[in-house]
mmCIF file of C-alpha atoms in Angstrom:
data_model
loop_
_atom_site.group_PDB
_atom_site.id
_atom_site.type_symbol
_atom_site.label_atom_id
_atom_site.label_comp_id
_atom_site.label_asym_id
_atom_site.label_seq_id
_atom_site.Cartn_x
_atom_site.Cartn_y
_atom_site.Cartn_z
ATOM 1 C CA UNK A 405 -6.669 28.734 -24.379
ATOM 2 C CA UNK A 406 -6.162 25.532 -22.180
ATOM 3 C CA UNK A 407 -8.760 23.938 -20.339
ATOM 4 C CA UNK A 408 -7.371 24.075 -16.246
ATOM 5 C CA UNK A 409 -7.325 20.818 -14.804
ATOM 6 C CA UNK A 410 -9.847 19.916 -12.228
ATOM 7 C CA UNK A 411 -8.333 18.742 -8.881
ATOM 8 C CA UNK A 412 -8.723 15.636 -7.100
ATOM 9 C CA UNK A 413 -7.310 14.269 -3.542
ATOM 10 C CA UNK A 414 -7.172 10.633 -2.974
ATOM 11 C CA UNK A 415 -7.322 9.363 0.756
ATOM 12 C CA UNK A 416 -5.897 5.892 0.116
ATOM 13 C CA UNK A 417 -5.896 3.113 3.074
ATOM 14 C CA UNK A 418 -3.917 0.219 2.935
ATOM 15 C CA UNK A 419 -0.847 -1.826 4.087
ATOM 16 C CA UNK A 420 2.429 -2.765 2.225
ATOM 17 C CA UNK A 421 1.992 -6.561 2.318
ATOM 18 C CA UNK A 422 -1.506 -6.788 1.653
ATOM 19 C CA UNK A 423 -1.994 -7.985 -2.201
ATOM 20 C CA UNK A 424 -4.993 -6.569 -3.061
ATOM 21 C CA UNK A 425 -3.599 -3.063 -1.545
ATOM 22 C CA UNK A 426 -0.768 -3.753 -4.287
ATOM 23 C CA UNK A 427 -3.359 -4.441 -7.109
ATOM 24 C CA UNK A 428 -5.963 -1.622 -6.086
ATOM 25 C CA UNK A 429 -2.865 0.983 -6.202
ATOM 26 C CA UNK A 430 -1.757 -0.052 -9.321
ATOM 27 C CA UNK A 431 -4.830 0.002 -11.363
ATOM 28 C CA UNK A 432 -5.690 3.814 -9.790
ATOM 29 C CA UNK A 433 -2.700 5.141 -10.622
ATOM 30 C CA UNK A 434 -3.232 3.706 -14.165
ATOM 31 C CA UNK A 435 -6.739 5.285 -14.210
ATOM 32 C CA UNK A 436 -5.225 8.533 -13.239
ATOM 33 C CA UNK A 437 -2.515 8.480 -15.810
ATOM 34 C CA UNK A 438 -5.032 8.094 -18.310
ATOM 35 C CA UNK A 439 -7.031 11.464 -17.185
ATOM 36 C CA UNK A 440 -4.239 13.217 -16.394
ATOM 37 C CA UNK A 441 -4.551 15.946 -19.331
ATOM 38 C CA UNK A 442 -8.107 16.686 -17.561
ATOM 39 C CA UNK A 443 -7.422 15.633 -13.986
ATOM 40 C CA UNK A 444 -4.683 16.862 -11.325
ATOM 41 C CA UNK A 445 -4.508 13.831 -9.267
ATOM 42 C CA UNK A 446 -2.760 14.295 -5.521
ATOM 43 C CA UNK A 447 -2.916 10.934 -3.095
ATOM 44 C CA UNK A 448 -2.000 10.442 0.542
ATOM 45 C CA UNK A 449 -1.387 7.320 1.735
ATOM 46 C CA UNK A 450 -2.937 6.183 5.011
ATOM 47 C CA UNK A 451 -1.818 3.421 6.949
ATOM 48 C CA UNK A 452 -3.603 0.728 7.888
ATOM 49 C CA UNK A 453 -2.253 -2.534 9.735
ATOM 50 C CA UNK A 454 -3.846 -5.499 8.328
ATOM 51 C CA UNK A 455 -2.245 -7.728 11.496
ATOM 52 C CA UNK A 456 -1.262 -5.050 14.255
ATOM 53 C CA UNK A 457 -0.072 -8.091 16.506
ATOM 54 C CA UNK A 458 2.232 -9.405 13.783
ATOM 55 C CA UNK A 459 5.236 -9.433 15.927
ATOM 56 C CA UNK A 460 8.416 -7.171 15.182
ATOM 57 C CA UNK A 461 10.567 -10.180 13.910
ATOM 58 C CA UNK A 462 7.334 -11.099 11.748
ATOM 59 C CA UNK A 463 6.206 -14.662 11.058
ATOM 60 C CA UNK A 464 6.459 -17.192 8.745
ATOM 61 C CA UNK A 465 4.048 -17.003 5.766
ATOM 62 C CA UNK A 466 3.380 -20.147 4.828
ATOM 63 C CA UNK A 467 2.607 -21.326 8.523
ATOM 64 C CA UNK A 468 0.217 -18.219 8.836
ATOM 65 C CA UNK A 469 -1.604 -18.738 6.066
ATOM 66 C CA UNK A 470 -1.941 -22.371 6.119
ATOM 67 C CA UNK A 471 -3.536 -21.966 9.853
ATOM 68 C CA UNK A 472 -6.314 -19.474 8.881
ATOM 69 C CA UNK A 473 -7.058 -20.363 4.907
ATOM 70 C CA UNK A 474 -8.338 -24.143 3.770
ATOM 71 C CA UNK A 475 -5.926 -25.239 0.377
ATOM 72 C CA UNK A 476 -8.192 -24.689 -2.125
ATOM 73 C CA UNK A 477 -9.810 -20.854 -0.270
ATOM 74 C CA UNK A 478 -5.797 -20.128 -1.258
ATOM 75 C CA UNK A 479 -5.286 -21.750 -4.364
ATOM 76 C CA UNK A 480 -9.093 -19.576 -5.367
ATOM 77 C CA UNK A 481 -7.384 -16.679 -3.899
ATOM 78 C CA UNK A 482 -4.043 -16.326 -5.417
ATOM 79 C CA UNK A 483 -5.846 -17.809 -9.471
ATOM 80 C CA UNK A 484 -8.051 -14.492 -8.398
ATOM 81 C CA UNK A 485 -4.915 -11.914 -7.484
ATOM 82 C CA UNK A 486 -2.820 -13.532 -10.620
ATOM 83 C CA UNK A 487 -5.794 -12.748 -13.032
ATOM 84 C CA UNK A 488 -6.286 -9.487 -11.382
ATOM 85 C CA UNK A 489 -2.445 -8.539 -11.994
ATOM 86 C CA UNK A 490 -2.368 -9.613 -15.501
ATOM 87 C CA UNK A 491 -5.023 -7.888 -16.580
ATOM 88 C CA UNK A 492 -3.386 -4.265 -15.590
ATOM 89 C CA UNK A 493 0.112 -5.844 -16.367
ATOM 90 C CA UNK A 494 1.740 -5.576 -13.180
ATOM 91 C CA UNK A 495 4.563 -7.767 -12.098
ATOM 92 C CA UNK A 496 3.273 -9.975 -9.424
ATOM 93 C CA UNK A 497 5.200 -13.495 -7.672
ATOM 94 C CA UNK A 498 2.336 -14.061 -5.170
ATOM 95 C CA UNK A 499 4.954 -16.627 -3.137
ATOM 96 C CA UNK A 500 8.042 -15.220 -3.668
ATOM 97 C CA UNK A 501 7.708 -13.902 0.270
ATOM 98 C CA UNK A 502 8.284 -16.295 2.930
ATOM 99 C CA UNK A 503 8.094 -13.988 5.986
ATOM 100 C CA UNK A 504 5.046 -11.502 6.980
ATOM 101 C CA UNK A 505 6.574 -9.021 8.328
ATOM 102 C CA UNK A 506 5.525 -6.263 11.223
ATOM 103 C CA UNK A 507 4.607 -3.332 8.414
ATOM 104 C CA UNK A 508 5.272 -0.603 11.036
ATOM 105 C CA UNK A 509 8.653 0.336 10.052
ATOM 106 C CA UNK A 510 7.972 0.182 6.419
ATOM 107 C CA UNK A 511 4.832 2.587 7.087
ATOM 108 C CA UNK A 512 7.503 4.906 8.960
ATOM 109 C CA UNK A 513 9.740 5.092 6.045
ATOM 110 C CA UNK A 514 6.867 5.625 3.745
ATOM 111 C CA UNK A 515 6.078 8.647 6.056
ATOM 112 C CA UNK A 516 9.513 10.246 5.695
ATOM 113 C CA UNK A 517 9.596 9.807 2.301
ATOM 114 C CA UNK A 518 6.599 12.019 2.003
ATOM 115 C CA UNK A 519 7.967 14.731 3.848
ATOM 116 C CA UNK A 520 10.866 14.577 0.785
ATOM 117 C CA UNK A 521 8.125 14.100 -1.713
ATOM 118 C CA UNK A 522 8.790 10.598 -2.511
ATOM 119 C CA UNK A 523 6.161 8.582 -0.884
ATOM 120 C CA UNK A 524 5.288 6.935 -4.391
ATOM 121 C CA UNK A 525 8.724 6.130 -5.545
ATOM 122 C CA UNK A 526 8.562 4.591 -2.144
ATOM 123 C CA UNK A 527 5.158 2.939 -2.326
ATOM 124 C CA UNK A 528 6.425 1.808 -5.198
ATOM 125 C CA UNK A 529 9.792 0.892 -4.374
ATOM 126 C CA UNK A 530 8.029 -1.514 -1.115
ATOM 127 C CA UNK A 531 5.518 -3.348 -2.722
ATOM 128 C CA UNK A 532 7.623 -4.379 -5.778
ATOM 129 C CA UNK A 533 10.033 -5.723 -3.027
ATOM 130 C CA UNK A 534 7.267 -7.531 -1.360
ATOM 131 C CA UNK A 535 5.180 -9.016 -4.293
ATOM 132 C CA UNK A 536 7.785 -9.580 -7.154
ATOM 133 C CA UNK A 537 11.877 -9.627 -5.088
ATOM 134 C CA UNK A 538 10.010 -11.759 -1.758
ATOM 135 C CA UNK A 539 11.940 -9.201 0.476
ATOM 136 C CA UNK A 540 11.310 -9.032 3.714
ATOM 137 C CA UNK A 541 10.002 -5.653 4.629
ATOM 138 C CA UNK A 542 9.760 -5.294 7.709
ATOM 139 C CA UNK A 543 14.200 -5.579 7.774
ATOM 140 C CA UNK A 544 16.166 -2.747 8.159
ATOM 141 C CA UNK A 545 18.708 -3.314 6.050
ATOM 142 C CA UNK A 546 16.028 -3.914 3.313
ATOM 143 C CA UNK A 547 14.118 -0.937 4.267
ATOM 144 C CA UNK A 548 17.441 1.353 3.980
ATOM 145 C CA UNK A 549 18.457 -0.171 1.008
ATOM 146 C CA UNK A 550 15.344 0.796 -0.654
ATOM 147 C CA UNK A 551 15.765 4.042 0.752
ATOM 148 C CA UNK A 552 18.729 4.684 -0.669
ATOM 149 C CA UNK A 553 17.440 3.496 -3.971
ATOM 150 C CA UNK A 554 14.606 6.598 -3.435
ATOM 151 C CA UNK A 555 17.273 9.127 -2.943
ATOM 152 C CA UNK A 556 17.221 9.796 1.002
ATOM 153 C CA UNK A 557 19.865 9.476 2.979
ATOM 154 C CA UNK A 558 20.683 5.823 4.495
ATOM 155 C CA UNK A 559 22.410 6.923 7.449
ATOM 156 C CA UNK A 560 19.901 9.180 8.924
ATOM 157 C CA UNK A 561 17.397 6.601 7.785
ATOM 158 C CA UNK A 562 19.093 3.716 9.374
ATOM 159 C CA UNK A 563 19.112 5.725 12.774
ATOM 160 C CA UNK A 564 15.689 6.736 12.547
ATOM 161 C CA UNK A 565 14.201 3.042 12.179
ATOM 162 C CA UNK A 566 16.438 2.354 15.069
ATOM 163 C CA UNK A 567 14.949 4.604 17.336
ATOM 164 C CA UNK A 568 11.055 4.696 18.038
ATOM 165 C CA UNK A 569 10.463 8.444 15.680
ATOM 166 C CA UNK A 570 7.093 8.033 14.332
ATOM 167 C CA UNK A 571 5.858 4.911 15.701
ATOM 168 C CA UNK A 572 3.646 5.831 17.678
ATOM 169 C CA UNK A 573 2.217 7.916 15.051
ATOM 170 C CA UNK A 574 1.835 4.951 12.572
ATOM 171 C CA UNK A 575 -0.195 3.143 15.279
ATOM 172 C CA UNK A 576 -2.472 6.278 16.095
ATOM 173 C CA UNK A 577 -3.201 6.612 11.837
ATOM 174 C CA UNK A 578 -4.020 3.024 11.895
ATOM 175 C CA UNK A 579 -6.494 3.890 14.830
ATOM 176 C CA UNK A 580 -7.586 6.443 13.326
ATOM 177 C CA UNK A 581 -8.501 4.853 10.621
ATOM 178 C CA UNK A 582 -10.835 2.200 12.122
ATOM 179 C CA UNK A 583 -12.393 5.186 14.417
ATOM 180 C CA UNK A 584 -13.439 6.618 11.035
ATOM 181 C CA UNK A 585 -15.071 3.334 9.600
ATOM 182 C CA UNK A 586 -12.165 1.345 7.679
ATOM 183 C CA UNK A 587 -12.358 -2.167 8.781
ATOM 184 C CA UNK A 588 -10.463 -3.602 5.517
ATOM 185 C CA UNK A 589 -8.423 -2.300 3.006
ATOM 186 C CA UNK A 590 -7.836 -1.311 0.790
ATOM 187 C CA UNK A 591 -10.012 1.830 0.935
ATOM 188 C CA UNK A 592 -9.776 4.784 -1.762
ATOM 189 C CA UNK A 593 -11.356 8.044 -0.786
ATOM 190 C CA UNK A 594 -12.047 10.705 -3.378
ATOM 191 C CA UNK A 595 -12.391 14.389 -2.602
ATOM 192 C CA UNK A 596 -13.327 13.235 1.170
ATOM 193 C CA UNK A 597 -16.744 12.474 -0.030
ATOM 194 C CA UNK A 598 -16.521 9.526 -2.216
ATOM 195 C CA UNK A 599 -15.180 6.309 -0.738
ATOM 196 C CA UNK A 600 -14.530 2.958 -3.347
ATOM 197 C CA UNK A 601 -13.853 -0.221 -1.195
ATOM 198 C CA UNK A 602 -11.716 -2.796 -2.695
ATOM 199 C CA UNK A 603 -9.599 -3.022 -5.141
ATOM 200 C CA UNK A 604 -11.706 -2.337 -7.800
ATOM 201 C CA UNK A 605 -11.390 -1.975 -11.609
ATOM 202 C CA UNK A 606 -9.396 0.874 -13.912
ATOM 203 C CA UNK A 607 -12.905 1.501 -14.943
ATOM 204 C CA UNK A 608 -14.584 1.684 -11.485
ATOM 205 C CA UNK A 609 -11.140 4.190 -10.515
ATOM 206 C CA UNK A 610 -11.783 6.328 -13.618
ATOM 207 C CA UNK A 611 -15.468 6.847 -12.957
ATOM 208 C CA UNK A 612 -14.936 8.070 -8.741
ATOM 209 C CA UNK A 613 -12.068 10.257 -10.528
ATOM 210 C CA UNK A 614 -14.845 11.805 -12.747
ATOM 211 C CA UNK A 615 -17.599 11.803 -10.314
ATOM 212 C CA UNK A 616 -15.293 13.282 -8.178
#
């Protein structure tokens, strides 16, 4: 007689062009692929908005980093984010992007997607555009595109980015969010009892999952 899987439900907070978001949700899914015969894994995404201001056009990346970070604080950071995406073999290109874009839209699509049961092909679909293609997310034609790719349906997704559907509701998660503690992302809750901040290791993922 088989063994019934226990359940777990991840909370997960983060934004779609934050890298260590990217790294942190590829090394939990990996930890929950390899429990998966014992644990019945379900996350929601939550959005967060790493730079609410960031303005709908976006801004260039370079500029924006090279105004906040000191040469070497990036060159530590991206040797850190390179190391940490070889090590669970995911695809990264750190500066393919040259645009930061306004992650409100993309967080919208990633909301309708989830209503269709696609909000990881989705998740998926956005961050490989942003950290290994450079695309700029925060386009529409990019964000129907991948759409498309995902299975829904281009033209009613093309008219709902161009009206305001949901935006207001992306900025009131993101609100949300910080009224419940989350100051940084990202930010993986397990069971609603056990929170793991940062992007932490398949290891560290696989032992929450247990505890869990």
């Amino acid at each position: 007689m088989s063994r019934e899987r226990a359940r777990v439900a991840i909370d997960f907070f983060a934004d779609l062009t934050c890298p260590w978001c990217y790294i942190g949700w590829e090394t939990l899914k990996r930890a929950a692929a390899a429990r998966r015969d014992a644990i019945a894994v379900s996350v929601s995404w939550r959005s967060f908005l790493l730079s609410a201001d960031t303005p709908a056009e976006g801004v260039d990346r370079r500029g924006y980093l090279a105004q906040r970070f000191a040469p070497e604080q990036l060159r530590a950071a991206h040797a850190a984010l390179e190391e940490a995406a070889r090590e669970i073999g995911a695809p990264l290109n750190i500066d393919a992007a040259t645009r930061i874009p306004n992650t409100v839209d993309a967080h919208r699509l990633v909301h309708w997607a989830a209503q269709d049961g696609q909000a990881e092909t989705m998740i998926d679909a956005l961050y490989a555009a942003y950290f290994v293609a450079g695309e700029d997310i925060g386009a529409g034609s990019v964000l129907v595109a991948k759409a498309a790719e995902a299975g829904l349906d281009p033209l009613d997704i093309a008219a709902r980015l161009a009206s305001d559907l949901d935006r207001q509701l992306i900025v009131d998660f993101h609100a949300a969010a910080e009224r419940f503690g989350v100051q940084g992302v990202p930010v993986a809750i397990f069971n609603k009892r056990l929170p793991v901040m940062g992007a932490q290791s398949e290891t560290t993922y696989g032992k929450a999952l247990d505890a869990a």
